[in-house]
Amino acid sequence: MPPQKLAQQRLLIKGGKVVNDDLSVEADVYVEDGVVQQVGPNLNPEPLTGLTVLDATNRLVIPGGIDTHTHMQFPFMGSRSKDDFYSGTKAAVAGGTTMIIDFAVPHKGCSLIEAFDTWKSWADPKVCCDYSLHVAVTWWSNKVKEEMKTLVQNKGVNSFKMFMAYKDIYMLNDEELYEAFCCCKELGAVAQVHAENGELIAQGAKKMLAMGITGPEGHALSRPEEVEAEATQRAISIANAVNCPLFVVHVMSKSAGKLISNARREGKVVYGEPIAASLGTDGTNYWNEDWAHAAAYVMGPPLRPDPSTPGFLMNLLANDDLSVTGTDNCTFDTCQKAQGKDDFTKIPNGVNGVEDRMSVIWEKGVHSGKMDENRFVAVTSTNAAKIFNLYPKKGRIAVGSDADIVLWDPKASRSVSLFLLRELPIQAQSQKHGSHKSGRLIAQLWFLQIKANENDPAVPTKEVHFGYNNQQSTSQEPT
């Protein structure tokens, strides 16, 4: 018996304002089988049979968000992050993000290709939205260089991350960074860096512990802003020496942001990625008297205790001094964090954000008056699509683009609170942004059809197109 052909899926979104990074226009959007076919006023596609019509009156019709930085089910610091590729991507979709870019991270001495295949095997059976993988370079040899070439040519990888922190685990020295950047340049890949001075962190941690400082505040004190700034400048200098584009992940401090801004103004090709946490809250929480509350905020680099940092980074993002937004979503529950109850260096590093990134940026950026709706689309979707070679299939609503579409209500509000947590008790104390308390975070609708896995209807396959979903995420994003 020949395989049955799936019925054509047809969707008409009427009456909304289509918002791209460069233009906003009142228009309808017509979609067939997950691809935009028409954008224009008063569309009336024929036949009407089988056509789903959605009213987008008073809504913004925007490209689905792209989270450039997640760590789902990541084995790290003696534990594994709580969000797997199912709960994590379901949370992403609940917040208006329709694609994530995760990281395949091999141990030192291990194969990059095997790591890529491992992460892919974890993700493919579970994801609820589109995804891609960066690959980390955690050691250097001729074998690594050849594997990077294979990943680019045969696996579609176009970005590699180098760690300047996590000494003896992931960290590369300057010579290795130079070689890795040269290889990225030759391959046409984007070089990414976690910019912190790993040696200074190691010495700072020893100093704090020797002084009897064992709590979460020791995490922030052992890796101050200068540690991030020094590594950021060093990475920019090395990348510039080999004429290699550079992408600085999780920009957390004013100092690092200024260095990236200055480099861009000098004509250097550098992209900076603040995250939902650094744009939405600050590091004063590390001194909270409740240990679990303080530990929930522990991540690397740490949030900065200067309360003006989030606003400063948002200004840079609005001005195009910083380019994209991720989350570094890497969630651990209180029991996992408690591995470091008596030693902050053993607290698994990681916070949430994949569900709330879009809302935090709207609240702190657009609602505050710092950026317009077009810049919002640029920093949540379009710029990422352009940098990582996804554009214009992703990051734009236009004929031929994937129908990764979000209906965004610019006037609605929602409150993110402990009561919205669903099934997994992940960091229930973490990241109570001031904006959440105001009740001004923006609710959104999204278009997504999850194709059920025939072996387990509860687990979707990777193939995702469009439709309507009004269920909440089961991921336990900390609030």
XYZ file of C-alpha atoms in Angstrom:
479
model
C 0.000 0.000 0.000
C 1.572 3.338 -0.982
C 2.194 5.820 1.857
C -0.635 8.239 2.460
C 0.004 11.853 1.562
C -0.569 14.278 4.406
C -3.406 16.715 3.829
C -2.245 20.175 2.823
C -2.110 22.539 5.785
C -3.353 26.031 4.963
C -3.468 29.022 7.281
C -4.530 32.631 6.818
C -3.581 35.212 9.438
C -5.766 38.274 8.924
C -5.801 41.821 10.207
C -2.471 42.004 12.001
C 0.610 44.187 11.678
C 3.521 42.272 10.139
C 6.722 43.347 11.876
C 10.141 42.603 10.422
C 13.446 44.117 11.490
C 13.284 46.801 8.811
C 9.567 47.460 8.281
C 6.124 47.242 9.860
C 3.064 46.971 7.628
C -0.607 46.117 8.023
C -0.967 42.877 6.064
C -2.398 39.374 5.983
C -0.152 36.318 5.840
C -1.051 33.146 3.933
C 0.791 29.911 4.726
C 0.816 26.515 3.062
C 2.555 23.509 4.612
C 4.711 25.582 6.905
C 5.943 28.066 4.283
C 4.761 31.643 3.763
C 3.151 31.958 0.327
C 1.708 35.466 0.358
C 2.021 38.648 2.420
C -0.279 41.532 1.564
C -3.559 43.351 2.253
C -6.956 41.658 2.045
C -5.764 38.186 1.018
C -8.499 35.712 0.019
C -6.831 32.459 -0.998
C -8.961 29.837 -2.724
C -10.432 27.370 -2.033
C -11.878 28.127 1.380
C -12.212 24.423 2.141
C -9.499 23.342 4.547
C -8.391 26.891 5.257
C -7.825 27.914 8.883
C -8.344 31.635 9.438
C -6.907 33.382 12.477
C -7.861 36.916 13.475
C -4.746 38.955 14.330
C -6.520 42.272 14.872
C -4.505 44.471 17.257
C -1.705 41.932 17.253
C 1.833 42.112 15.952
C 2.703 39.293 13.555
C 6.410 38.691 14.141
C 9.052 36.089 13.231
C 9.473 33.395 15.855
C 12.276 34.045 18.318
C 15.681 32.398 17.957
C 17.467 31.666 21.242
C 21.157 31.533 20.344
C 22.335 29.951 23.593
C 20.811 27.006 25.454
C 22.086 23.942 27.310
C 19.373 21.276 27.414
C 20.061 18.073 29.392
C 23.682 19.210 29.658
C 25.996 16.983 31.773
C 27.877 19.603 33.788
C 29.624 19.949 37.151
C 28.635 16.497 38.338
C 24.989 16.878 37.409
C 22.734 17.270 34.376
C 20.596 20.296 33.583
C 16.954 19.699 34.397
C 15.390 20.850 31.138
C 15.730 18.163 28.482
C 15.112 18.830 24.810
C 11.380 18.205 25.273
C 10.591 20.332 28.323
C 13.104 22.987 27.275
C 11.809 23.465 23.744
C 8.221 23.297 24.929
C 9.070 26.158 27.282
C 10.680 28.016 24.385
C 7.538 27.753 22.277
C 5.393 28.883 25.214
C 7.401 32.101 25.249
C 7.392 32.802 21.526
C 10.742 31.225 20.643
C 10.503 28.817 17.702
C 14.174 27.853 17.378
C 17.014 27.216 19.794
C 20.717 26.764 19.165
C 22.226 24.406 21.732
C 25.838 23.337 22.290
C 27.528 19.983 21.753
C 30.362 20.051 24.297
C 32.971 17.272 24.170
C 35.303 16.555 27.067
C 38.988 17.299 26.564
C 40.540 14.696 24.310
C 37.190 13.488 22.968
C 35.806 13.649 19.447
C 33.858 16.719 18.348
C 31.956 14.642 15.809
C 30.935 12.078 18.417
C 29.746 14.894 20.693
C 27.699 16.360 17.844
C 26.125 12.975 17.113
C 25.387 12.438 20.809
C 23.601 15.760 21.235
C 21.693 15.189 18.016
C 20.547 11.773 19.263
C 19.249 13.422 22.443
C 17.441 16.204 20.608
C 15.880 14.558 17.542
C 13.292 12.404 19.369
C 12.238 15.176 21.746
C 12.323 18.682 20.312
C 9.105 20.670 19.904
C 10.656 23.306 17.664
C 13.505 23.753 15.236
C 17.004 23.538 16.660
C 20.625 23.644 15.653
C 23.940 22.977 17.378
C 27.065 24.962 17.997
C 30.057 22.715 18.731
C 32.564 23.496 21.481
C 36.308 23.208 20.927
C 37.657 22.156 24.327
C 41.145 21.039 23.264
C 43.384 21.421 20.247
C 45.168 19.068 17.864
C 45.323 18.301 14.170
C 42.485 15.834 14.748
C 40.288 18.616 16.139
C 41.084 20.776 13.117
C 40.090 17.977 10.735
C 36.903 17.283 12.671
C 35.930 20.950 12.511
C 36.301 20.760 8.734
C 34.158 17.607 8.607
C 31.461 19.177 10.788
C 31.250 22.222 8.530
C 31.325 20.340 5.235
C 29.241 17.271 6.137
C 27.114 18.180 9.171
C 26.137 21.776 8.467
C 27.833 23.222 11.553
C 28.832 26.863 11.114
C 29.824 27.984 14.617
C 32.346 26.807 17.212
C 32.648 27.885 20.819
C 35.921 28.262 22.672
C 36.098 28.544 26.461
C 38.523 30.946 28.103
C 37.269 29.755 31.505
C 36.778 26.404 33.317
C 40.479 25.686 33.742
C 41.507 22.050 33.191
C 37.990 21.212 31.959
C 37.167 23.225 28.841
C 39.641 26.121 28.791
C 41.944 26.832 25.829
C 45.156 28.842 26.146
C 45.978 31.764 23.877
C 47.948 29.668 21.377
C 45.036 27.255 21.061
C 42.587 30.138 20.686
C 44.708 31.554 17.883
C 44.747 28.207 16.074
C 41.007 27.689 16.576
C 40.216 31.186 15.292
C 42.439 30.599 12.251
C 40.549 27.386 11.532
C 37.173 29.150 11.856
C 38.399 31.816 9.471
C 39.488 29.202 6.898
C 36.172 27.342 7.166
C 33.970 30.424 7.131
C 32.588 29.533 10.559
C 31.692 31.886 13.399
C 34.095 31.785 16.351
C 32.368 32.097 19.727
C 33.981 32.646 23.105
C 33.040 32.310 26.739
C 35.114 35.306 27.819
C 36.481 35.015 31.350
C 40.083 34.649 32.510
C 40.123 31.072 33.782
C 43.393 31.416 35.694
C 42.189 34.473 37.603
C 38.944 32.661 38.432
C 40.851 29.668 39.816
C 43.055 31.906 41.964
C 40.111 34.010 43.076
C 38.176 30.937 44.181
C 41.132 29.722 46.262
C 41.379 33.130 47.872
C 37.684 33.269 48.772
C 37.650 29.771 50.251
C 40.818 30.497 52.243
C 39.035 33.509 53.732
C 36.118 31.288 54.761
C 33.738 32.665 52.133
C 31.907 29.535 50.952
C 28.452 30.833 49.969
C 27.105 32.011 46.615
C 28.528 35.490 47.165
C 31.964 33.889 46.820
C 31.079 32.969 43.258
C 30.611 36.632 42.327
C 33.613 37.840 44.336
C 35.955 35.277 42.788
C 35.189 36.275 39.195
C 34.580 40.045 39.171
C 33.759 42.186 36.181
C 37.448 42.774 35.363
C 37.914 39.043 34.752
C 35.265 39.123 32.030
C 36.564 42.380 30.557
C 40.165 41.159 30.288
C 39.153 38.001 28.446
C 36.780 39.908 26.173
C 39.529 42.300 25.086
C 41.982 39.428 24.611
C 39.518 37.496 22.446
C 38.822 40.582 20.336
C 42.558 41.139 19.856
C 43.279 37.530 18.863
C 40.309 37.389 16.483
C 41.325 40.677 14.898
C 44.887 39.409 14.413
C 43.590 36.617 12.168
C 40.707 38.649 10.698
C 38.126 36.259 12.142
C 34.571 37.358 13.048
C 33.947 36.955 16.778
C 30.748 36.223 18.730
C 30.980 36.881 22.486
C 28.400 34.800 24.328
C 26.554 35.845 27.504
C 27.772 39.425 27.888
C 27.200 40.102 31.588
C 28.984 43.334 32.482
C 29.234 46.982 31.538
C 32.968 46.614 30.951
C 32.612 43.769 28.464
C 29.758 45.567 26.723
C 31.853 48.735 26.342
C 34.766 46.775 24.848
C 32.512 45.137 22.267
C 30.928 48.491 21.460
C 34.337 50.125 20.981
C 35.543 47.267 18.770
C 32.481 47.544 16.531
C 32.946 51.291 16.206
C 36.538 50.628 15.118
C 35.224 48.422 12.321
C 35.983 45.051 13.889
C 33.466 42.266 13.222
C 32.339 41.444 16.759
C 28.892 40.414 17.943
C 27.771 40.557 21.564
C 25.054 38.392 23.108
C 23.498 39.607 26.360
C 21.062 37.120 27.860
C 17.651 37.371 29.472
C 19.207 37.174 32.939
C 21.762 39.951 32.403
C 19.073 42.171 30.855
C 16.475 41.442 33.511
C 18.144 41.232 36.896
C 21.424 41.722 38.763
C 23.864 40.031 41.117
C 22.710 41.553 44.389
C 20.790 38.309 44.879
C 24.042 36.467 45.659
C 23.958 38.147 49.061
C 20.404 37.053 49.868
C 20.155 35.458 53.319
C 18.263 32.501 51.851
C 21.014 30.214 50.497
C 18.715 28.510 48.005
C 17.619 31.873 46.625
C 21.196 33.070 46.227
C 22.433 29.799 44.727
C 19.658 29.799 42.135
C 21.327 32.816 40.497
C 24.783 31.222 40.235
C 25.946 31.126 36.638
C 29.155 31.838 34.765
C 29.967 34.627 34.206
C 28.005 35.785 37.240
C 25.341 38.449 37.280
C 26.880 41.752 38.336
C 26.057 43.385 41.681
C 25.842 46.839 40.086
C 22.042 47.267 39.750
C 22.442 49.608 36.775
C 23.999 46.854 34.628
C 20.778 45.495 33.047
C 19.717 48.938 31.869
C 23.174 49.690 30.510
C 23.261 46.441 28.515
C 19.768 47.117 27.190
C 20.943 50.517 25.971
C 23.808 48.855 24.077
C 21.397 46.306 22.626
C 18.997 49.015 21.484
C 21.858 50.974 19.871
C 23.254 47.972 17.924
C 26.404 47.907 20.034
C 25.202 44.451 21.109
C 23.526 42.306 18.473
C 21.450 39.341 19.637
C 19.890 37.812 22.734
C 20.114 34.305 24.148
C 19.428 32.834 27.559
C 22.179 30.356 28.468
C 19.207 28.317 29.702
C 20.823 25.654 31.890
C 18.495 24.860 34.770
C 19.302 23.010 38.000
C 16.952 22.410 40.907
C 17.685 23.278 44.529
C 18.914 19.785 45.340
C 21.399 19.923 42.479
C 22.552 23.391 43.516
C 23.030 22.043 47.046
C 26.064 20.091 45.864
C 27.843 23.341 46.676
C 26.218 24.025 50.034
C 29.617 24.326 51.707
C 31.706 25.290 48.679
C 30.433 27.728 46.038
C 32.788 26.271 43.417
C 30.642 23.113 43.430
C 27.313 24.863 42.779
C 26.260 23.884 39.236
C 26.353 27.041 37.128
C 23.143 27.835 35.307
C 19.872 29.775 35.261
C 16.671 29.779 33.241
C 15.288 32.097 30.583
C 14.209 30.235 27.448
C 10.506 30.792 28.163
C 10.731 34.407 29.328
C 13.420 35.915 27.064
C 11.015 37.531 24.607
C 8.850 39.024 27.353
C 11.813 40.354 29.340
C 13.230 42.094 26.267
C 9.845 43.565 25.348
C 9.303 44.847 28.886
C 12.822 46.179 29.430
C 13.385 47.301 25.844
C 10.173 48.247 24.017
C 7.799 49.035 26.881
C 10.528 51.156 28.495
C 10.925 53.166 25.284
C 14.510 52.127 24.547
C 13.783 50.293 21.288
C 10.975 50.011 18.772
C 9.159 46.891 17.599
C 11.499 46.479 14.618
C 14.619 46.469 16.766
C 12.873 43.965 19.054
C 12.461 41.611 16.085
C 16.095 42.186 15.108
C 17.568 41.291 18.502
C 15.237 38.371 19.243
C 15.276 36.746 15.802
C 16.572 38.400 12.626
C 20.156 39.193 13.621
C 20.671 35.653 14.885
C 19.289 34.254 11.638
C 21.690 36.399 9.638
C 24.769 35.582 11.735
C 24.169 31.828 11.724
C 23.140 31.522 8.062
C 19.438 30.888 8.670
C 18.147 34.020 6.965
C 15.720 34.532 5.244
C 14.162 31.113 5.950
C 14.231 32.182 9.587
C 14.065 35.630 11.136
C 11.688 37.159 8.596
C 8.065 37.018 7.498
C 8.242 37.037 3.694
C 7.285 34.830 0.771
C 9.358 31.657 0.953
C 10.218 31.995 4.636
C 9.400 29.288 7.149
C 6.130 30.017 8.898
C 7.737 30.400 12.325
C 5.214 33.028 13.312
C 4.240 34.560 16.634
C 1.133 36.648 17.302
C 2.214 39.209 19.885
C -0.223 41.308 21.886
C 1.645 44.536 22.707
C -0.899 45.658 25.290
C -1.582 42.461 27.226
C 0.232 41.662 30.449
C 1.111 38.617 32.454
C 2.867 37.923 35.700
C 5.597 35.322 36.035
C 5.414 33.753 39.461
C 6.016 30.577 41.391
C 2.394 29.590 40.792
C 3.049 29.234 37.060
C 5.528 26.437 37.616
C 4.225 23.173 36.260
C 5.870 19.837 36.927
C 9.585 20.013 37.735
C 10.771 22.007 40.779
C 13.589 23.854 39.025
C 15.106 26.740 40.975
C 11.818 28.017 42.295
C 13.621 30.955 43.908
C 15.473 32.146 40.833
C 15.273 35.436 38.968
C 12.294 37.376 40.206
C 12.777 40.277 37.822
C 11.414 43.592 38.926
C 9.446 43.744 35.720
C 7.673 40.532 36.641
C 6.357 42.163 39.769
C 4.895 45.022 37.752
C 2.615 42.641 35.874
C 3.619 44.290 32.590
C 5.221 41.335 30.848
C 3.555 40.669 27.552
C 1.528 37.584 26.823
C 1.818 36.052 23.403
C 0.273 33.485 21.104
C 2.233 31.372 18.685
C 1.721 29.163 15.682
C 3.109 25.710 15.804
C 2.004 22.269 14.878
C 3.679 19.479 16.798
C 3.703 16.280 14.778
C 3.311 13.371 17.182
C 5.916 10.623 17.305
C 4.108 7.483 16.227
C 6.054 5.448 18.803
C 5.076 7.758 21.635
C 2.340 10.338 20.994
C 3.538 12.333 23.999
C 6.927 12.939 22.374
C 6.921 15.148 19.272
C 9.280 14.669 16.398
C 11.663 17.311 15.087
C 9.392 18.182 12.194
C 7.526 21.312 13.181
C 5.480 23.596 10.957
C 2.454 25.597 11.971
C -0.952 25.407 13.587
C -2.285 26.657 16.876
C -1.162 25.661 20.324
C -2.600 27.142 23.469
C -1.083 24.795 26.031
C 1.382 25.979 28.628
C 4.903 24.635 28.806
C 5.662 21.799 31.179
C 9.212 23.038 31.619
C 9.905 24.366 35.059
C 11.490 27.664 34.306
C 12.615 29.192 37.586
C 10.945 32.415 38.511
